[in-house]
CSV table of C-alpha atoms in Angstrom, one decimal:
chain,number,residue,atom,x,y,z
G,1,MET,CA,-25.3,6.3,6.8
G,2,THR,CA,-25.6,3.9,9.7
G,3,ARG,CA,-22.7,2.1,11.2
G,4,TYR,CA,-23.9,-1.1,9.6
G,5,GLU,CA,-24.2,0.5,6.1
G,6,THR,CA,-20.7,2.0,6.5
G,7,LEU,CA,-19.3,-1.5,7.3
G,8,LEU,CA,-20.9,-2.9,4.1
G,9,ARG,CA,-19.8,0.0,2.0
G,10,ASP,CA,-16.1,-0.2,3.2
G,11,ALA,CA,-16.1,-4.0,2.6
G,12,LEU,CA,-17.5,-3.5,-0.9
G,13,VAL,CA,-15.1,-0.8,-1.8
G,14,GLU,CA,-12.1,-2.9,-0.6
G,15,GLU,CA,-13.4,-6.0,-2.4
G,16,VAL,CA,-14.1,-4.4,-5.7
G,17,GLY,CA,-11.1,-2.1,-5.7
G,18,THR,CA,-12.3,0.1,-8.6
G,19,LEU,CA,-15.5,1.1,-6.9
G,20,ASP,CA,-15.5,4.5,-5.1
G,21,THR,CA,-17.1,5.2,-1.8
G,22,ARG,CA,-19.9,7.4,-3.2
G,23,ALA,CA,-20.9,4.7,-5.8
G,24,ALA,CA,-21.0,2.1,-3.1
G,25,GLU,CA,-23.2,4.3,-1.0
G,26,GLN,CA,-25.6,4.7,-3.9
G,27,LEU,CA,-25.8,1.0,-4.4
G,28,ILE,CA,-26.6,0.5,-0.7
G,29,HIS,CA,-29.3,3.2,-0.6
G,30,ARG,CA,-31.0,1.9,-3.8
G,31,GLY,CA,-31.1,-1.7,-2.4
G,32,LEU,CA,-29.0,-3.1,-5.2
G,33,LEU,CA,-26.7,-5.2,-3.0
G,34,ASN,CA,-27.1,-8.7,-1.8
G,35,ARG,CA,-26.8,-7.8,1.9
G,36,PRO,CA,-26.2,-11.4,3.2
G,37,ALA,CA,-23.3,-11.6,0.8
G,38,CYS,CA,-21.9,-8.3,2.0
G,39,GLU,CA,-22.4,-9.4,5.6
G,40,ARG,CA,-20.6,-12.6,4.9
G,41,LEU,CA,-17.7,-10.6,3.4
G,42,VAL,CA,-17.5,-8.4,6.5
G,43,VAL,CA,-17.4,-11.5,8.8
G,44,TRP,CA,-14.8,-13.2,6.7
G,45,ARG,CA,-12.6,-10.2,6.6
G,46,GLU,CA,-12.8,-9.6,10.3
G,47,VAL,CA,-12.1,-13.2,11.2
G,48,ALA,CA,-9.2,-13.4,8.8
G,49,ARG,CA,-7.7,-10.1,10.2
G,50,LEU,CA,-8.0,-11.4,13.8
G,51,ALA,CA,-6.6,-14.8,12.8
G,52,ARG,CA,-3.5,-13.1,11.4
G,53,GLU,CA,-3.1,-11.6,14.9
G,54,GLY,CA,-3.4,-15.0,16.5
G,55,VAL,CA,-7.0,-14.8,17.8
G,56,PRO,CA,-8.8,-18.1,17.9
G,57,ARG,CA,-11.7,-18.5,15.4
G,58,CYS,CA,-14.5,-18.7,18.1
G,59,GLU,CA,-13.3,-15.4,19.7
G,60,ALA,CA,-12.9,-13.8,16.3
G,61,LEU,CA,-16.5,-14.7,15.5
G,62,VAL,CA,-17.6,-13.0,18.7
G,63,VAL,CA,-15.8,-9.9,17.7
G,64,ALA,CA,-17.3,-10.1,14.2
G,65,ALA,CA,-20.8,-10.5,15.7
G,66,ASP,CA,-20.2,-7.4,17.8
G,67,LEU,CA,-19.0,-5.5,14.8
G,68,LEU,CA,-22.2,-6.3,12.8
G,69,CYS,CA,-24.4,-5.9,15.9
G,70,CYS,CA,-25.7,-9.4,15.5
G,71,SER,CA,-25.7,-12.7,17.3
G,72,TYR,CA,-22.8,-15.1,17.5
G,73,GLU,CA,-25.0,-17.6,15.7
G,74,LYS,CA,-25.7,-15.3,12.8
G,75,ALA,CA,-22.0,-14.5,12.4
G,76,ARG,CA,-21.1,-18.2,12.7
G,77,GLY,CA,-23.7,-19.0,10.0
G,78,LEU,CA,-22.4,-16.3,7.7
G,79,PHE,CA,-18.8,-17.6,8.2
G,80,TYR,CA,-19.6,-21.2,7.5
G,81,GLY,CA,-22.2,-20.5,4.8
G,82,LYS,CA,-25.3,-21.8,6.6
């Protein structure tokens, strides 16, 4: 699995709670996930985690973009639902 797929898998497992890692990997490999929704979940979780640590939202979005290996604009769009 790529780093990107691992991020999506971990976010999915945490969100669902009853889904195990292996099942999440199968869903990803078979293309049965809404990737933008999973990306949005990753961005939201990372920004929320950093906000609890006192990091300003703009800086948290930069970190989330680095985590997903995407642009700040994409992370911002995922966060704000655009």
